[in-house]
Amino acid sequence: MECASTACQMITSALRMKNTEVRWSWMNAPWEKMLVQETVSIIRRIRQKGEAMGLTDCQKEMIRAVAENDIRKAKRCALASIAEDATQKNSEFCIRYRNILTSEGSAMISMPSELQDILLCEDPALSFKENRYYVTKEQTDLAERILRMSVVSQKLMELQVPYKNATLLYGPPGTGKTMFARYIAYKKGLPFCYLNFSKAVDSYMGATSRNIAKAFTYAASNPCVFLLDEVDAISCNRSKGMSDGASKEIGRVTITLMQEFDRLPNDVIVLGATNRLDILDEAFISRFPVKKEMLPFSEQESKAMVKKFLADIGYVFSEEEIMGAIRKTQDQREIMNRVVLVLAEKIAGEV
C-alpha cells in the first residue's frame, strides 16, 4: 500500500502544480489523456484492493514518467504495460492503444517553441515499422558502416581526433533517402531529427542563418540522427558567382551551414539528402566523408518491397495488382501510394 500511496501522491502533486497548463501542454491527444487517466486509474484500483494487488515495474516507471513530464518514457512504459497484459478482457483495449501509441504521429517529440516547425524530431522506436521496410544489400552494407563508425567516432573523440560520421545521400526523388535516415535512427536507438529547410528559410536578413544555428545547437546537445534534407534548397555552389542580393544571402547561409556543421561533436550521426548534387557547394560536399547515390529500385526490388509490406499487414495481392502498382514508375512513394489505394478499396469492400 505504501508504494501505491507514494505513486498517487506523485501524480496528484504533479497535476496540482501551479504551472499545470504549461507542464501538461503535451496532453492534447486521446492517447496522451488516456495515459494520465489510466495511470491514475491503476493507482486507485491498487488502493482499493490493498495488498492483494501491487504495481508492476512497468506501471511504476509509467507513473514516474508521467509525474516527471517525460512523455517519451511514459509512452514506452505504456507499450510495455500493454505487452504484459495477456487477459482476454483487455485484448481490444490493448490492440487499439498499441496501434495508436505506435502510429507515426504519436512518435513526435515536443520541441522548444523557438525550434517548432524548423526542427522536427520523432522517436523511431515508436513509429518505424522494421517488418515493413525493404532494404537492399547495398543499403544494408551502408547502414552497417554508419552504425560501426558511430562506435569508432566515440573512440576518436577520446583521442581528441575530430571526425564526422556524415553521409551524403543523393539521387532522384522517391528513392528512399529520408526513410533510410529513419532506419538508421531506429537501428541506433536514437531520436530522428529532421531539419526542415523550407521552414528555416526566412525573408528577414540573417534570420535563416540564426534558425539553422538553433537547430544545430539542439542536435549537438541531444544525441540523435540528424537529417539535413533537401540541402540543395540553401547550399549553393558559390564558385558559380552570385551577383544579386538574394544569391549573396544564400551564400552567407551556406557558410553558416558549414560552420555549424564543423561544430558538431563526433557522436552526432549526420545524413544529408539531395536530389541535385550538381548544384551543391563543393566545400559543403567535402564535409561528408561518405557520398552514396540512392538508385531507383529495379522491378524485382519494387515487388519485394510491396510483398514485404503486405506480408506484415496480413493482406495478399494478386500478381496483377502488384504489377499495377509498380508499373511505369520507380518512385517508391508513388508505388506505396498505389498499394495503399488498392488496400483501402479492398477494406472498403469488406466493411
Short mmCIF file of C-alpha atoms in Angstrom, two decimals, residues 64-330:
data_model
loop_
_atom_site.label_atom_id
_atom_site.label_comp_id
_atom_site.label_asym_id
_atom_site.label_seq_id
_atom_site.Cartn_x
_atom_site.Cartn_y
_atom_site.Cartn_z
CA ARG A 64 7.20 8.20 -12.56
CA ALA A 65 7.46 9.30 -16.19
CA VAL A 66 4.01 10.96 -16.17
CA ALA A 67 4.81 12.75 -12.91
CA GLU A 68 8.12 13.99 -14.33
CA ASN A 69 6.55 15.01 -17.66
CA ASP A 70 8.78 12.59 -19.59
CA ILE A 71 6.24 11.75 -22.28
CA ARG A 72 8.68 9.73 -24.38
CA LYS A 73 9.46 7.40 -21.49
CA ALA A 74 5.78 7.27 -20.49
CA LYS A 75 4.82 6.03 -23.96
CA ARG A 76 7.49 3.33 -23.84
CA CYS A 77 6.23 2.20 -20.43
CA ALA A 78 2.64 2.22 -21.65
CA LEU A 79 3.62 -0.06 -24.52
CA ALA A 80 5.46 -2.35 -22.11
CA SER A 81 2.37 -2.50 -19.86
CA ILE A 82 0.22 -3.42 -22.86
CA ALA A 83 2.68 -6.18 -23.77
CA GLU A 84 2.43 -7.56 -20.21
CA ASP A 85 -1.36 -7.84 -20.31
CA ALA A 86 -2.38 -11.29 -21.55
CA THR A 87 -6.01 -11.13 -20.40
CA GLN A 88 -8.80 -11.65 -22.91
CA LYS A 89 -11.00 -8.94 -21.40
CA ASN A 90 -8.42 -6.24 -22.22
CA SER A 91 -7.43 -7.52 -25.66
CA GLU A 92 -9.48 -4.97 -27.64
CA PHE A 93 -8.19 -2.10 -25.48
CA CYS A 94 -4.58 -3.28 -25.84
CA ILE A 95 -4.78 -3.65 -29.61
CA ARG A 96 -6.39 -0.22 -30.04
CA TYR A 97 -3.91 1.70 -27.91
CA ARG A 98 -0.85 -0.23 -29.06
CA ASN A 99 -1.71 0.83 -32.62
CA ILE A 100 -2.29 4.44 -31.53
CA LEU A 101 0.92 4.58 -29.49
CA THR A 102 2.98 3.22 -32.37
CA SER A 103 1.40 5.38 -35.08
CA GLU A 104 3.66 7.88 -36.82
CA GLY A 105 2.05 10.98 -35.34
CA SER A 106 2.35 9.73 -31.76
CA ALA A 107 6.13 9.45 -32.10
CA MET A 108 6.73 13.19 -32.49
CA ILE A 109 8.90 14.69 -29.77
CA SER A 110 7.92 18.06 -28.30
CA MET A 111 10.40 20.78 -29.23
CA PRO A 112 11.21 24.17 -27.66
CA SER A 113 8.97 26.89 -29.06
CA GLU A 114 11.80 28.59 -30.98
CA LEU A 115 12.51 25.35 -32.84
CA GLN A 116 8.97 24.29 -33.66
CA ASP A 117 8.46 23.95 -37.43
CA ILE A 118 12.21 24.39 -38.01
CA LEU A 119 13.37 21.12 -36.48
CA LEU A 120 11.09 18.09 -36.34
CA CYS A 121 12.05 15.21 -34.05
CA GLU A 122 10.48 11.81 -33.57
CA ASP A 123 11.11 8.59 -31.71
CA PRO A 124 11.52 5.89 -34.39
CA ALA A 125 11.19 3.17 -31.76
CA LEU A 126 7.50 4.09 -31.63
CA SER A 127 6.84 4.73 -35.32
CA PHE A 128 9.28 2.86 -37.52
CA LYS A 129 7.94 -0.49 -38.76
CA GLU A 130 11.06 -2.52 -39.50
CA ASN A 131 9.00 -5.53 -40.63
CA ARG A 132 7.57 -3.38 -43.44
CA TYR A 133 10.81 -1.73 -44.53
CA TYR A 134 12.57 -3.26 -47.51
CA VAL A 135 16.30 -2.67 -47.58
CA THR A 136 18.66 -3.76 -50.34
CA LYS A 137 22.00 -5.49 -49.74
CA GLU A 138 23.80 -2.30 -50.73
CA GLN A 139 21.74 -0.24 -48.27
CA THR A 140 22.32 -2.82 -45.52
CA ASP A 141 26.07 -2.54 -46.04
CA LEU A 142 25.87 1.26 -45.87
CA ALA A 143 23.77 1.14 -42.68
CA GLU A 144 26.21 -1.25 -41.04
CA ARG A 145 29.09 1.06 -41.90
CA ILE A 146 27.33 4.11 -40.43
CA LEU A 147 26.48 2.23 -37.23
CA ARG A 148 30.01 0.84 -36.96
CA MET A 149 31.52 4.29 -37.44
CA SER A 150 29.36 5.67 -34.63
CA VAL A 151 31.40 3.49 -32.27
CA VAL A 152 34.65 4.48 -33.99
CA SER A 153 33.68 8.17 -33.68
CA GLN A 154 33.45 7.80 -29.91
CA LYS A 155 36.95 6.30 -29.78
CA LEU A 156 38.30 9.09 -31.96
CA MET A 157 36.65 11.66 -29.68
CA GLU A 158 38.51 10.14 -26.72
CA LEU A 159 41.73 10.62 -28.71
CA GLN A 160 40.64 14.21 -29.46
CA VAL A 161 40.54 13.47 -33.18
CA PRO A 162 37.62 15.24 -34.91
CA TYR A 163 35.60 13.04 -37.23
CA LYS A 164 32.12 13.48 -38.64
CA ASN A 165 30.04 10.33 -39.08
CA ALA A 166 28.37 12.02 -42.02
CA THR A 167 26.90 10.52 -45.18
CA LEU A 168 25.52 12.45 -48.13
CA LEU A 169 22.69 10.63 -49.90
CA TYR A 170 21.92 11.81 -53.41
CA GLY A 171 19.63 10.65 -56.17
CA PRO A 172 16.25 11.31 -57.79
CA PRO A 173 13.11 11.90 -55.70
CA GLY A 174 11.36 8.83 -54.31
CA THR A 175 14.46 6.68 -53.79
CA GLY A 176 14.03 6.42 -50.02
CA LYS A 177 16.65 8.87 -48.74
CA THR A 178 14.57 10.20 -45.83
CA MET A 179 13.24 6.75 -44.90
CA PHE A 180 16.78 5.37 -44.87
CA ALA A 181 17.76 8.06 -42.35
CA ARG A 182 14.82 6.99 -40.16
CA TYR A 183 16.01 3.40 -40.46
CA ILE A 184 19.47 4.40 -39.18
CA ALA A 185 17.90 6.19 -36.20
CA TYR A 186 15.76 3.13 -35.45
CA LYS A 187 18.73 0.74 -35.60
CA LYS A 188 20.85 3.03 -33.44
CA GLY A 189 18.05 3.63 -30.92
CA LEU A 190 18.28 7.42 -31.22
CA PRO A 191 15.74 10.17 -31.93
CA PHE A 192 15.39 11.14 -35.58
CA CYS A 193 15.76 14.90 -36.08
CA TYR A 194 14.85 16.46 -39.41
CA LEU A 195 15.95 19.97 -40.30
CA ASN A 196 13.13 21.44 -42.38
CA PHE A 197 14.98 23.89 -44.64
CA SER A 198 11.79 25.20 -46.22
CA LYS A 199 10.67 26.38 -42.76
CA ALA A 200 14.13 27.55 -41.71
CA VAL A 201 14.38 29.99 -44.63
CA ASP A 202 13.21 33.44 -43.51
CA SER A 203 12.70 36.59 -45.57
CA TYR A 204 14.47 38.74 -42.95
CA MET A 205 18.19 39.26 -43.48
CA GLY A 206 20.20 36.94 -41.24
CA ALA A 207 17.17 35.14 -39.79
CA THR A 208 17.76 31.98 -41.84
CA SER A 209 21.31 31.66 -40.50
CA ARG A 210 20.04 32.08 -36.93
CA ASN A 211 17.38 29.41 -37.46
CA ILE A 212 19.97 26.97 -38.77
CA ALA A 213 22.29 27.72 -35.85
CA LYS A 214 19.49 26.97 -33.36
CA ALA A 215 18.78 23.61 -34.99
CA PHE A 216 22.45 22.61 -34.99
CA THR A 217 22.84 23.67 -31.35
CA TYR A 218 19.96 21.38 -30.41
CA ALA A 219 21.40 18.45 -32.37
CA ALA A 220 24.84 18.98 -30.83
CA SER A 221 23.45 18.80 -27.28
CA ASN A 222 20.97 15.96 -27.86
CA PRO A 223 22.35 12.69 -29.30
CA CYS A 224 20.36 11.95 -32.44
CA VAL A 225 20.44 11.04 -36.09
CA PHE A 226 20.40 14.46 -37.75
CA LEU A 227 19.00 14.68 -41.28
CA LEU A 228 19.69 17.70 -43.48
CA ASP A 229 17.04 17.13 -46.10
CA GLU A 230 16.92 18.86 -49.48
CA VAL A 231 20.12 20.74 -48.72
CA ASP A 232 20.15 22.00 -52.31
CA ALA A 233 17.48 24.48 -51.18
CA ILE A 234 20.14 26.60 -49.46
CA SER A 235 23.62 25.19 -50.12
CA CYS A 236 24.50 26.75 -53.46
CA ASN A 237 27.74 26.49 -55.40
CA ARG A 238 29.49 29.80 -54.59
CA SER A 239 32.08 29.25 -57.34
CA LYS A 240 29.45 29.98 -60.00
CA GLY A 241 29.16 33.59 -58.92
CA MET A 242 26.41 35.41 -57.03
CA SER A 243 25.59 38.92 -58.11
CA ASP A 244 22.10 39.69 -56.81
CA GLY A 245 21.19 40.26 -53.16
CA ALA A 246 19.20 37.05 -52.76
CA SER A 247 22.07 34.94 -54.08
CA LYS A 248 24.52 36.65 -51.74
CA GLU A 249 22.24 35.91 -48.79
CA ILE A 250 22.08 32.24 -49.80
CA GLY A 251 25.89 32.31 -49.98
CA ARG A 252 26.04 33.60 -46.40
CA VAL A 253 23.59 30.90 -45.32
CA THR A 254 25.79 28.26 -46.97
CA ILE A 255 28.78 29.50 -44.97
CA THR A 256 26.73 29.36 -41.75
CA LEU A 257 25.63 25.83 -42.60
CA MET A 258 29.25 24.71 -42.99
CA GLN A 259 30.41 26.49 -39.84
CA GLU A 260 27.67 24.88 -37.75
CA PHE A 261 28.41 21.52 -39.36
CA ASP A 262 32.05 21.81 -38.28
CA ARG A 263 31.00 22.43 -34.66
CA LEU A 264 29.04 19.20 -34.35
CA PRO A 265 30.59 16.68 -31.95
CA ASN A 266 31.71 13.24 -33.12
CA ASP A 267 28.73 11.44 -31.59
CA VAL A 268 26.10 13.04 -33.86
CA ILE A 269 25.22 10.91 -36.88
CA VAL A 270 24.60 13.27 -39.81
CA LEU A 271 22.90 12.43 -43.08
CA GLY A 272 22.42 14.88 -45.90
CA ALA A 273 19.88 14.30 -48.66
CA THR A 274 19.64 15.99 -52.04
CA ASN A 275 18.13 15.48 -55.47
CA ARG A 276 20.68 17.88 -57.02
CA LEU A 277 24.25 17.02 -56.12
CA ASP A 278 25.41 19.07 -59.10
CA ILE A 279 24.38 22.41 -57.57
CA LEU A 280 25.74 21.88 -54.05
CA ASP A 281 28.69 23.87 -52.80
CA GLU A 282 31.88 21.83 -53.25
CA ALA A 283 33.19 22.79 -49.80
CA PHE A 284 29.94 21.57 -48.26
CA ILE A 285 30.09 18.27 -50.16
CA SER A 286 33.67 17.73 -48.95
CA ARG A 287 32.48 17.75 -45.34
CA PHE A 288 30.79 14.38 -45.88
CA PRO A 289 33.36 11.54 -45.74
CA VAL A 290 30.86 9.25 -47.49
CA LYS A 291 28.74 10.09 -50.55
CA LYS A 292 26.22 7.49 -51.63
CA GLU A 293 23.92 7.51 -54.64
CA MET A 294 20.43 6.18 -53.88
CA LEU A 295 19.30 4.47 -57.06
CA PRO A 296 15.69 3.68 -58.04
CA PHE A 297 14.61 0.12 -57.26
CA SER A 298 14.60 -2.48 -60.01
CA GLU A 299 11.30 -4.19 -60.81
CA GLN A 300 12.27 -7.16 -58.62
CA GLU A 301 13.21 -4.89 -55.72
CA SER A 302 9.95 -2.96 -56.05
CA LYS A 303 7.97 -6.23 -55.97
CA ALA A 304 9.92 -7.37 -52.91
CA MET A 305 9.17 -4.05 -51.18
CA VAL A 306 5.43 -4.39 -51.83
CA LYS A 307 5.31 -8.05 -50.78
CA LYS A 308 7.14 -7.34 -47.52
CA PHE A 309 4.65 -4.61 -46.65
CA LEU A 310 1.66 -6.82 -47.47
CA ALA A 311 3.07 -9.77 -45.51
CA ASP A 312 3.37 -7.62 -42.39
CA ILE A 313 -0.22 -6.35 -42.53
CA GLY A 314 -1.66 -9.76 -43.45
CA TYR A 315 -3.06 -8.99 -46.91
CA VAL A 316 -2.43 -10.75 -50.22
CA PHE A 317 -2.41 -9.03 -53.61
CA SER A 318 -2.58 -10.82 -56.91
CA GLU A 319 0.43 -10.62 -59.21
CA GLU A 320 -1.61 -8.35 -61.47
CA GLU A 321 -2.36 -5.95 -58.59
CA ILE A 322 1.30 -5.82 -57.59
CA MET A 323 2.43 -5.20 -61.16
CA GLY A 324 -0.22 -2.49 -61.49
CA ALA A 325 1.31 -0.69 -58.52
CA ILE A 326 4.88 -0.76 -59.79
CA ARG A 327 4.20 -0.28 -63.49
CA LYS A 328 5.70 2.79 -65.20
CA THR A 329 7.33 4.21 -62.05
CA GLN A 330 10.40 3.66 -59.90
#
